[in-house]
Tab-separated table of N, CA, C and O in Angstrom:
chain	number	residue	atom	x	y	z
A	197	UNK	N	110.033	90.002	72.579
A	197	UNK	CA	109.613	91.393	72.454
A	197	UNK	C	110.434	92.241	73.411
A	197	UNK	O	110.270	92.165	74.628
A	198	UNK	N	111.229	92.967	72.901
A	198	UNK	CA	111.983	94.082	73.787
A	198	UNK	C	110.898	95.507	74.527
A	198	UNK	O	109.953	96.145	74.063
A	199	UNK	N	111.451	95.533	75.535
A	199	UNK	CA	110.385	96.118	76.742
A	199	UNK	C	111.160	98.414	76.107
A	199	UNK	O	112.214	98.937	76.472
A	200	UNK	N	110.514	98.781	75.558
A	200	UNK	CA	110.493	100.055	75.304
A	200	UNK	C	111.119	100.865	76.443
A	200	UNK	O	110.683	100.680	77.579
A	201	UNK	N	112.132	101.771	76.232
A	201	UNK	CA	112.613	102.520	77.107
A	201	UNK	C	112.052	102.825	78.380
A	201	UNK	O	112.415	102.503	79.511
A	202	UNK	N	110.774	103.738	77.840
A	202	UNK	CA	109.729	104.342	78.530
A	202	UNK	C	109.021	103.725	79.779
A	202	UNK	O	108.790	104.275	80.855
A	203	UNK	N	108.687	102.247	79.316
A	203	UNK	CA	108.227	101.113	80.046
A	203	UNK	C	109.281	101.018	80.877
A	203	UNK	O	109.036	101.414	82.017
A	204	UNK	N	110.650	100.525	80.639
A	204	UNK	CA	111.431	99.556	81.173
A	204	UNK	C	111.784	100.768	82.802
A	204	UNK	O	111.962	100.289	83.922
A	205	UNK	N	111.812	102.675	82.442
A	205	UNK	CA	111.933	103.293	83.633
A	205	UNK	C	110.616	103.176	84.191
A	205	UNK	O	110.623	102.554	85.252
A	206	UNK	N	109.728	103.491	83.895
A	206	UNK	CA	108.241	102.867	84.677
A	206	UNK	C	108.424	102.030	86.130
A	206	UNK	O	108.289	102.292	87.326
A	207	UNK	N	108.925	100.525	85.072
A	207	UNK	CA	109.029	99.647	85.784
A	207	UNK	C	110.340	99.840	86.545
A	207	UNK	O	110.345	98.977	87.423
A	208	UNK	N	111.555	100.639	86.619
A	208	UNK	CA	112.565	100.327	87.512
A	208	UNK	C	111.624	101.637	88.537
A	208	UNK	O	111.473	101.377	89.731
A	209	UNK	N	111.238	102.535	88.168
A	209	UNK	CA	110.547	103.611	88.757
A	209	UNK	C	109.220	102.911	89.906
A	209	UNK	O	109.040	103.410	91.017
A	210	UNK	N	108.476	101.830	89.443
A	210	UNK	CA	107.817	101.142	90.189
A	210	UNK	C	108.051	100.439	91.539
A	210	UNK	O	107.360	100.289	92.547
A	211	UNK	N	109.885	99.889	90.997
A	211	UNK	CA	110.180	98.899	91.562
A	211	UNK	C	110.878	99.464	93.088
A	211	UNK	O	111.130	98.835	94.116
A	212	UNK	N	111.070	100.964	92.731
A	212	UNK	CA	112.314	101.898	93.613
A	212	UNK	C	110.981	101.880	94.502
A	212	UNK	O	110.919	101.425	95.645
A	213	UNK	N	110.193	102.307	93.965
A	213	UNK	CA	108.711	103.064	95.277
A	213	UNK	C	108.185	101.838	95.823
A	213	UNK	O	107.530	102.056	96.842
A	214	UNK	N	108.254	100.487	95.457
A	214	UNK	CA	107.777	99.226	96.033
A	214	UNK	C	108.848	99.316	97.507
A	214	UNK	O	108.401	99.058	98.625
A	215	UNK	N	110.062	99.657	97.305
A	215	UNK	CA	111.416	99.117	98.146
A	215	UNK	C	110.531	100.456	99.244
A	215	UNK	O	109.959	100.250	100.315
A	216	UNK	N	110.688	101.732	98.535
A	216	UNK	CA	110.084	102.491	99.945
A	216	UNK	C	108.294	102.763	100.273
A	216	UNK	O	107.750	103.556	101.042
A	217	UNK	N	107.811	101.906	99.485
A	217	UNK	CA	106.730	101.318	100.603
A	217	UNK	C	107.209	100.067	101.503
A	217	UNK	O	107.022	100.059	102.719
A	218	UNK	N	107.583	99.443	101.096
A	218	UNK	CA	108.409	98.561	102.150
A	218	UNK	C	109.350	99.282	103.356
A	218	UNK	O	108.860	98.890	104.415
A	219	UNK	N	110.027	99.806	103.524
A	219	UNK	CA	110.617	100.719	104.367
A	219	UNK	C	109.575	101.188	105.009
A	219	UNK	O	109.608	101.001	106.225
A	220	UNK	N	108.657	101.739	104.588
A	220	UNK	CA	108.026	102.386	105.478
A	220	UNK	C	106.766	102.174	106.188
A	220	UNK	O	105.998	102.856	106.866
A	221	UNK	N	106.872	100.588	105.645
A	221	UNK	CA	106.237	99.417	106.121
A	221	UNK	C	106.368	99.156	107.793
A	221	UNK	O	105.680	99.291	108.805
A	222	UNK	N	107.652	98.714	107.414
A	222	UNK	CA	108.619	98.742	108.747
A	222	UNK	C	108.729	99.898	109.537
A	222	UNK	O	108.873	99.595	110.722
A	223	UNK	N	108.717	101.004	109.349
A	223	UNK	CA	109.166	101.757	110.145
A	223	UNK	C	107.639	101.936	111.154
A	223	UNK	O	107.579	102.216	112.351
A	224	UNK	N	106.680	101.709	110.340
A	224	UNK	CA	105.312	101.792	110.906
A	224	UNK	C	105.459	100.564	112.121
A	224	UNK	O	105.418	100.817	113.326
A	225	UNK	N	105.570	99.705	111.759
A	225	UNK	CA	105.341	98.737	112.347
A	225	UNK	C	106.542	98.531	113.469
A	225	UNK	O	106.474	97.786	114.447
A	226	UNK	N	107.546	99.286	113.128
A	226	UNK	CA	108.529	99.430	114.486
A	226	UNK	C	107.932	100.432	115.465
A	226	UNK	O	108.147	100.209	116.657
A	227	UNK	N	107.301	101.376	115.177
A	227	UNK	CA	106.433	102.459	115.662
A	227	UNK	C	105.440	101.795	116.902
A	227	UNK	O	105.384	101.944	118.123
A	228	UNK	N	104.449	100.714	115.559
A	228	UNK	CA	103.526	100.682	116.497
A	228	UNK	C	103.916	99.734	117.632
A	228	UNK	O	103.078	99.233	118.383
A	229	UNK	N	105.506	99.469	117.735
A	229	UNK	CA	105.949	97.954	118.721
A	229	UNK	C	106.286	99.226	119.696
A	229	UNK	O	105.940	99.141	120.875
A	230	UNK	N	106.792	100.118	119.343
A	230	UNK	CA	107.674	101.073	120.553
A	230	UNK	C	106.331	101.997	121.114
A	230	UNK	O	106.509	102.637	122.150
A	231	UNK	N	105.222	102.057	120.553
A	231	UNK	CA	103.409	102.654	121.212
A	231	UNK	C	103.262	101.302	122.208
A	231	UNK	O	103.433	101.449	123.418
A	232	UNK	N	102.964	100.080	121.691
A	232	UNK	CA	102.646	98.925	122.529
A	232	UNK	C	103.404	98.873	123.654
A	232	UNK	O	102.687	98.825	124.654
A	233	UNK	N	104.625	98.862	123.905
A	233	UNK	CA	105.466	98.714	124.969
A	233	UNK	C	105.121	100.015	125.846
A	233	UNK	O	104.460	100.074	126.883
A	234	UNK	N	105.849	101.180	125.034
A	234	UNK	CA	105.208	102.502	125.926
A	234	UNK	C	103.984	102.374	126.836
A	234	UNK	O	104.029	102.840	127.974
A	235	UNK	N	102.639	101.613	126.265
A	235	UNK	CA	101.789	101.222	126.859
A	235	UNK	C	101.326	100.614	127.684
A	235	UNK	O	100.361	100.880	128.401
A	236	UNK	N	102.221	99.413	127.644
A	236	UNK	CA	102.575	98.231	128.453
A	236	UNK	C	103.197	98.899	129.953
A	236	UNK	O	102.780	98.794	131.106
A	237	UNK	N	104.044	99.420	129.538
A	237	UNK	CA	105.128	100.417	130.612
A	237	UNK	C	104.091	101.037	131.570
A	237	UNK	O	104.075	100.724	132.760
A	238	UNK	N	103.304	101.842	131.083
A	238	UNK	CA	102.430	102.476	131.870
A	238	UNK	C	101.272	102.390	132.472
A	238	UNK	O	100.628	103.152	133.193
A	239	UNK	N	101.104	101.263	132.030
A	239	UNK	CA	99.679	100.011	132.372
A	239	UNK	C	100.529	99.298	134.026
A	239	UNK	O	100.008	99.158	135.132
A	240	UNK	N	102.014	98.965	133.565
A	240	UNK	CA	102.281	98.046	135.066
A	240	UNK	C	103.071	99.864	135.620
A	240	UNK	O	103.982	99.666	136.423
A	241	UNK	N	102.967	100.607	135.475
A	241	UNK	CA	103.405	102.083	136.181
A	241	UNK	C	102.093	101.943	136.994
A	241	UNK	O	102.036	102.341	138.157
A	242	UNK	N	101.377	101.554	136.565
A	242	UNK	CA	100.129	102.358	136.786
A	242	UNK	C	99.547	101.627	138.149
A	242	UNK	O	98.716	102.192	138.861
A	243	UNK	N	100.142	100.124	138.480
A	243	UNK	CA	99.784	99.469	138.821
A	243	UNK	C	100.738	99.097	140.497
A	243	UNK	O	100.720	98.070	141.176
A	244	UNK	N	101.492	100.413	140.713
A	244	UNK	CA	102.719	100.376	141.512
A	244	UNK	C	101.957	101.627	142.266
A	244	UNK	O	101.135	102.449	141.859
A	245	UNK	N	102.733	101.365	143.831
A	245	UNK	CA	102.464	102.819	144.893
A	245	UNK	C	103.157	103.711	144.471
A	245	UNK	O	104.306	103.531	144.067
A	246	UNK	N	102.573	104.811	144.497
A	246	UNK	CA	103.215	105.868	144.787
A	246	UNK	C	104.419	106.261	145.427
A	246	UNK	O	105.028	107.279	145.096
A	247	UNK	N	104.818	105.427	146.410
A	247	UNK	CA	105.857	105.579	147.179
A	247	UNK	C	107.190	104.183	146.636
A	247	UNK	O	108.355	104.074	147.020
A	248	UNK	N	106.585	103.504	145.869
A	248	UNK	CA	107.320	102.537	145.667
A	248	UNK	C	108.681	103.248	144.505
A	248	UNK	O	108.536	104.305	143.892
A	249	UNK	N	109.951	102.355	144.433
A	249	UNK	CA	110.878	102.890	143.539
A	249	UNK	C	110.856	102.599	142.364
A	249	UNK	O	110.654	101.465	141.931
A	250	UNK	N	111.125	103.893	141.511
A	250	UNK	CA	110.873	103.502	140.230
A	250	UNK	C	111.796	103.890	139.336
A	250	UNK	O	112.033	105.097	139.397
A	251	UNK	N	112.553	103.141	138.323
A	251	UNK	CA	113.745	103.281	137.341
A	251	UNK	C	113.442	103.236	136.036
A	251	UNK	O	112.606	102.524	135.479
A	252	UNK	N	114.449	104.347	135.401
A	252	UNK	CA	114.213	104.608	134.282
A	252	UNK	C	115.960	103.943	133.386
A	252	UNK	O	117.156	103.892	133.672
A	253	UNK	N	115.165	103.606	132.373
A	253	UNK	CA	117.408	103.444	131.949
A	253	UNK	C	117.333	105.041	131.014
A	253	UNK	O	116.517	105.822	130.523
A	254	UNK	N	118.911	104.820	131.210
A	254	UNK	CA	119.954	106.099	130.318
A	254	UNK	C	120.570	105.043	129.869
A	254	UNK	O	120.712	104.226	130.779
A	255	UNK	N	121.150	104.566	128.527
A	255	UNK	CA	121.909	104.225	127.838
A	255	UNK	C	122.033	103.052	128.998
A	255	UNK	O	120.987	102.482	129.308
A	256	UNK	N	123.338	102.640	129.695
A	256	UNK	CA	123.520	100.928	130.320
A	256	UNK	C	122.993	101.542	131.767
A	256	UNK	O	123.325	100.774	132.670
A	257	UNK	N	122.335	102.597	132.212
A	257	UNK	CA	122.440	103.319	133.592
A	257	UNK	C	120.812	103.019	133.800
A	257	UNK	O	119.947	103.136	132.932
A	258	UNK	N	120.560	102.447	135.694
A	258	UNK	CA	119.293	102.870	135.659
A	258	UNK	C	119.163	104.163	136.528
A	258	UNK	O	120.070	104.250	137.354
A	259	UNK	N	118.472	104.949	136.543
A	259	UNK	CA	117.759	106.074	136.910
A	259	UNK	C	116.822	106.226	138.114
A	259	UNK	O	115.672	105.874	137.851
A	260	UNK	N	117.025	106.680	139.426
A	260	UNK	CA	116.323	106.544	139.670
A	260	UNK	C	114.980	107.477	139.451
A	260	UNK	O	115.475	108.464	138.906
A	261	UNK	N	113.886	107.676	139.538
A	261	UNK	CA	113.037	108.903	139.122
A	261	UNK	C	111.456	108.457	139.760
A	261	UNK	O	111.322	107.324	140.222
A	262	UNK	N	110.486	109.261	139.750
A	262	UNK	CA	109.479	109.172	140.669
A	262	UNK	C	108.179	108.872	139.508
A	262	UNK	O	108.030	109.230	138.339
A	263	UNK	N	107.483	108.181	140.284
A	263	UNK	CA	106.503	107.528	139.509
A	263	UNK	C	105.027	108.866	138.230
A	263	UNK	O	104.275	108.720	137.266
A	264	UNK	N	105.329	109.624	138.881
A	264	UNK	CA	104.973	110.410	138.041
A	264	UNK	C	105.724	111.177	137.248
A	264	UNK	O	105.060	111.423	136.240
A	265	UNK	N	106.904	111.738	137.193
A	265	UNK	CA	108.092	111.572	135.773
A	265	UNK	C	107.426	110.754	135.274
A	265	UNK	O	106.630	111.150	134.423
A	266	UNK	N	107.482	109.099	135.635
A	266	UNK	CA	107.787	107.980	134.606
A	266	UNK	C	106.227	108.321	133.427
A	266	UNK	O	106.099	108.462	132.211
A	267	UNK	N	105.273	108.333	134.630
A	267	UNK	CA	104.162	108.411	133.851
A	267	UNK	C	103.994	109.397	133.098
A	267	UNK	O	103.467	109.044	132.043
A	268	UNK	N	104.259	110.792	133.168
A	268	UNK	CA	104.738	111.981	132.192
A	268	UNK	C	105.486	111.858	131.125
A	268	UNK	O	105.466	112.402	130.021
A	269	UNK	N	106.156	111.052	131.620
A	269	UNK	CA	107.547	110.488	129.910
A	269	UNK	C	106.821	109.664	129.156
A	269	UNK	O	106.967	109.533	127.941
A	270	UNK	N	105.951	109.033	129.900
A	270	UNK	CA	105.597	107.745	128.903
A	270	UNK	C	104.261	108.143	128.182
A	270	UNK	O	103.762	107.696	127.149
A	271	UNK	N	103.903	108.970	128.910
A	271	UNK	CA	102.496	109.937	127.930
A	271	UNK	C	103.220	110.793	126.693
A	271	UNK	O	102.777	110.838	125.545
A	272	UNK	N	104.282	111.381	127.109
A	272	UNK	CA	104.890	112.107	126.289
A	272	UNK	C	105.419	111.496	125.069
A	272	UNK	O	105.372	111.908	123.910
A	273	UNK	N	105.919	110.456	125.548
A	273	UNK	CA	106.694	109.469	124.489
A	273	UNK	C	105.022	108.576	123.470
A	273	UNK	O	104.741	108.860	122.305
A	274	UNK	N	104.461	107.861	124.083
A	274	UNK	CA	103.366	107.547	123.392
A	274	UNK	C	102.618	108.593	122.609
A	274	UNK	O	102.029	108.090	121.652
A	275	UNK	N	102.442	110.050	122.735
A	275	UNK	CA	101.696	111.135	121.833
A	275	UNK	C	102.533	111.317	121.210
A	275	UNK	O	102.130	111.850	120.177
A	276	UNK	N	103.913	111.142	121.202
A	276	UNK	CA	105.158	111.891	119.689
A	276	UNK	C	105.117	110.381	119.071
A	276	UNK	O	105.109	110.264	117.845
A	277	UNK	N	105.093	109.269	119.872
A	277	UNK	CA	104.764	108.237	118.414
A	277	UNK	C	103.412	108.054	117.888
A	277	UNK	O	103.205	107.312	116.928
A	278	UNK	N	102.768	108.504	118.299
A	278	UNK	CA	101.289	108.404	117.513
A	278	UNK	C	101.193	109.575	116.444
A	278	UNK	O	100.423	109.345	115.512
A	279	UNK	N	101.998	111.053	116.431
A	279	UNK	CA	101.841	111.730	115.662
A	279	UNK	C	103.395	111.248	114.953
A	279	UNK	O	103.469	111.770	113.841
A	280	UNK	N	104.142	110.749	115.141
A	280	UNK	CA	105.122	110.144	114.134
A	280	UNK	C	104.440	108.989	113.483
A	280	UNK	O	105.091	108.556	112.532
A	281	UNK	N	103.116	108.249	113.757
A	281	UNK	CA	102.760	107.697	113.326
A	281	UNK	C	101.534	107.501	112.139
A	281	UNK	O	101.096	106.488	111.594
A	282	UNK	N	101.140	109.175	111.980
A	282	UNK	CA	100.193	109.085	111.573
A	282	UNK	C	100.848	110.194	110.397
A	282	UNK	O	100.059	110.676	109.584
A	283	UNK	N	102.295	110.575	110.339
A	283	UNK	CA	103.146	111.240	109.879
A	283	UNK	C	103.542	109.967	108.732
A	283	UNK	O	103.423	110.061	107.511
A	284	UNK	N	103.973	108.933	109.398
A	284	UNK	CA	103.819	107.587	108.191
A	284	UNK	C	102.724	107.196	107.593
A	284	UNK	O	102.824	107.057	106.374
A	285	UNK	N	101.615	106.956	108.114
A	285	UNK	CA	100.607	106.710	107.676
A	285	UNK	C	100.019	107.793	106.039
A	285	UNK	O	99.400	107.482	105.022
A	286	UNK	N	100.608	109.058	106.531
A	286	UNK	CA	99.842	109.872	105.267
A	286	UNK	C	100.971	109.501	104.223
A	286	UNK	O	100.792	109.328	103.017
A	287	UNK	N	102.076	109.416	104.856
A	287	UNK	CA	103.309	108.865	103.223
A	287	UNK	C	102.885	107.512	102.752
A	287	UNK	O	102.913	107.197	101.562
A	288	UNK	N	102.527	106.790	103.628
A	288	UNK	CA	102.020	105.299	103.175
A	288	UNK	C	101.144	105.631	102.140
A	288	UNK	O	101.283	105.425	100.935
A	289	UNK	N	100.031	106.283	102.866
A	289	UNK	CA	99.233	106.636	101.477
A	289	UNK	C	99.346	107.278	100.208
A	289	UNK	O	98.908	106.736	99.194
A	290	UNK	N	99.923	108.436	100.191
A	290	UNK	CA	100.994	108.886	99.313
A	290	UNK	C	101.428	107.609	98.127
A	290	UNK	O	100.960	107.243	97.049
A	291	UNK	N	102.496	107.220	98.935
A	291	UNK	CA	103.216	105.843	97.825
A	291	UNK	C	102.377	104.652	97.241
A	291	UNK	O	102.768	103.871	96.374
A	292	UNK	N	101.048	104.648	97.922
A	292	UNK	CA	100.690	103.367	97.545
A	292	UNK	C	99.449	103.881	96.366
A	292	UNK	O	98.970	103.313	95.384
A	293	UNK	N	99.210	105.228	96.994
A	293	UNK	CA	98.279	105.492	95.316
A	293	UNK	C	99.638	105.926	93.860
A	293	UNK	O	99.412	105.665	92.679
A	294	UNK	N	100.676	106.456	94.251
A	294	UNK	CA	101.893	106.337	93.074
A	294	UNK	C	101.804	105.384	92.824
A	294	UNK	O	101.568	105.311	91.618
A	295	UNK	N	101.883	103.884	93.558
A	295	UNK	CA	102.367	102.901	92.808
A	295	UNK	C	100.783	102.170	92.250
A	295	UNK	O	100.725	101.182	91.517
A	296	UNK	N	99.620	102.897	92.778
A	296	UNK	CA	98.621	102.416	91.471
A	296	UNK	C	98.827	103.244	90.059
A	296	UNK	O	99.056	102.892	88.902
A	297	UNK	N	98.663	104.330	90.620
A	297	UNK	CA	99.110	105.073	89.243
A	297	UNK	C	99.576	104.707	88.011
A	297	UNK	O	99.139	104.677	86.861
A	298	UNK	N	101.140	104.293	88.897
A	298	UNK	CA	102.143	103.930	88.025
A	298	UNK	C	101.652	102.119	87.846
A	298	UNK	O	102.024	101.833	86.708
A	299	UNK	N	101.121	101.089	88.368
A	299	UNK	CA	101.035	100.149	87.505
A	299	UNK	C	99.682	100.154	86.287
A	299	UNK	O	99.344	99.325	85.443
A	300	UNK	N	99.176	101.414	86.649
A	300	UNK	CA	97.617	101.342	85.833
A	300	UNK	C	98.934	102.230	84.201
A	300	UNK	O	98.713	101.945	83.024
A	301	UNK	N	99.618	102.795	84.444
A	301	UNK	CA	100.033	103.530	83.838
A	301	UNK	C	100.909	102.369	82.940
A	301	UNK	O	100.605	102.268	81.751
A	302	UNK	N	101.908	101.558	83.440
A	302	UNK	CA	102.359	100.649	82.912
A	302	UNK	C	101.426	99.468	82.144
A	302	UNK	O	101.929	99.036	81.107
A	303	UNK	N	100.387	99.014	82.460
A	303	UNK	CA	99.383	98.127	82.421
A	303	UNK	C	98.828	98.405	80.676
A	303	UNK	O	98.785	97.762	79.627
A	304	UNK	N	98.454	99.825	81.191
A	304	UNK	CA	98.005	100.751	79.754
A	304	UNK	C	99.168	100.279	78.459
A	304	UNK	O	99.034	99.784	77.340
A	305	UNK	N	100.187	100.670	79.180
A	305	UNK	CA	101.254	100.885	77.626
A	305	UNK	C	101.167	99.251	77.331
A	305	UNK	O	100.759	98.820	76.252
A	306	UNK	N	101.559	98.477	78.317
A	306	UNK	CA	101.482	97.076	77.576
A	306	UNK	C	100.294	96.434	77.232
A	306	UNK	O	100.352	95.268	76.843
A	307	UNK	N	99.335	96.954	77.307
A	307	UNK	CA	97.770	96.284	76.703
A	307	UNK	C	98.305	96.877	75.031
A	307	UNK	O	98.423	96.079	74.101
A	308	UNK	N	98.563	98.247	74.885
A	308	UNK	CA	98.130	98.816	73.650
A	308	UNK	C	99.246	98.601	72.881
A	308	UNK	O	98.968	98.704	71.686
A	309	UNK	N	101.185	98.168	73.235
A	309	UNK	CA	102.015	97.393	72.817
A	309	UNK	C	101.611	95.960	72.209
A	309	UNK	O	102.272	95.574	71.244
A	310	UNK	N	100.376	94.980	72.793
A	310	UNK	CA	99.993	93.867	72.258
A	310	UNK	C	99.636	93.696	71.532
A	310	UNK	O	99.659	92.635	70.908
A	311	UNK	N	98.648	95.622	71.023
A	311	UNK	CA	97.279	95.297	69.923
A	311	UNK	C	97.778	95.792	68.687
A	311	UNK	O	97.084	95.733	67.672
């Protein structure tokens, strides 16, 4: 049985939005590794004197900089990935009701192709 035009973009149309829910799978999940660490960072910041030295890197350079910078950057940096993260989260959702859509939509044509 040859798969109908209509169907056959469906399904390459399905298959494109599977690849970028996947992408953006990952990008979530690279997100939430670079929140965890940020976190991590500021948990043992947190856990240092005040007077003690504290380094930041630039590209191969360390930095020196004062323990409250660090803790300011790393608040700063953890709130722009949580709203970059919740910036993925609404596209996640987005793509993953398209791709019900689109297999309820595909599902349909080939039930009523059988009968």
């Amino acid at each position: 049985m040859d798969i109908p035009q209509n169907v056959q973009e469906q399904l390459d149309q399905f298959q494109q939005i599977q690849q970028q829910a996947q992408a953006i799978a990952m990008q979530k999940q690279t997100i939430d590794i670079q929140i965890n660490e940020s976190k991590k960072a500021l948990d043992e910041l947190s856990k240092t004197s005040d007077e003690q030295d504290v380094y930041k890197t630039s590209g191969p350079l360390l930095i020196k900089t004062t323990k409250a910078e660090s803790e300011e950057n790393l608040k700063d940096s953890i709130e722009m990935l949580e709203l970059r993260k919740k910036t993925i989260e609404k596209q996640e959702k987005r793509i993953t009701s398209r791709l019900e859509d689109l297999q309820t939509s595909i599902q349909t044509t080939m039930n009523q192709m059988q009968q």
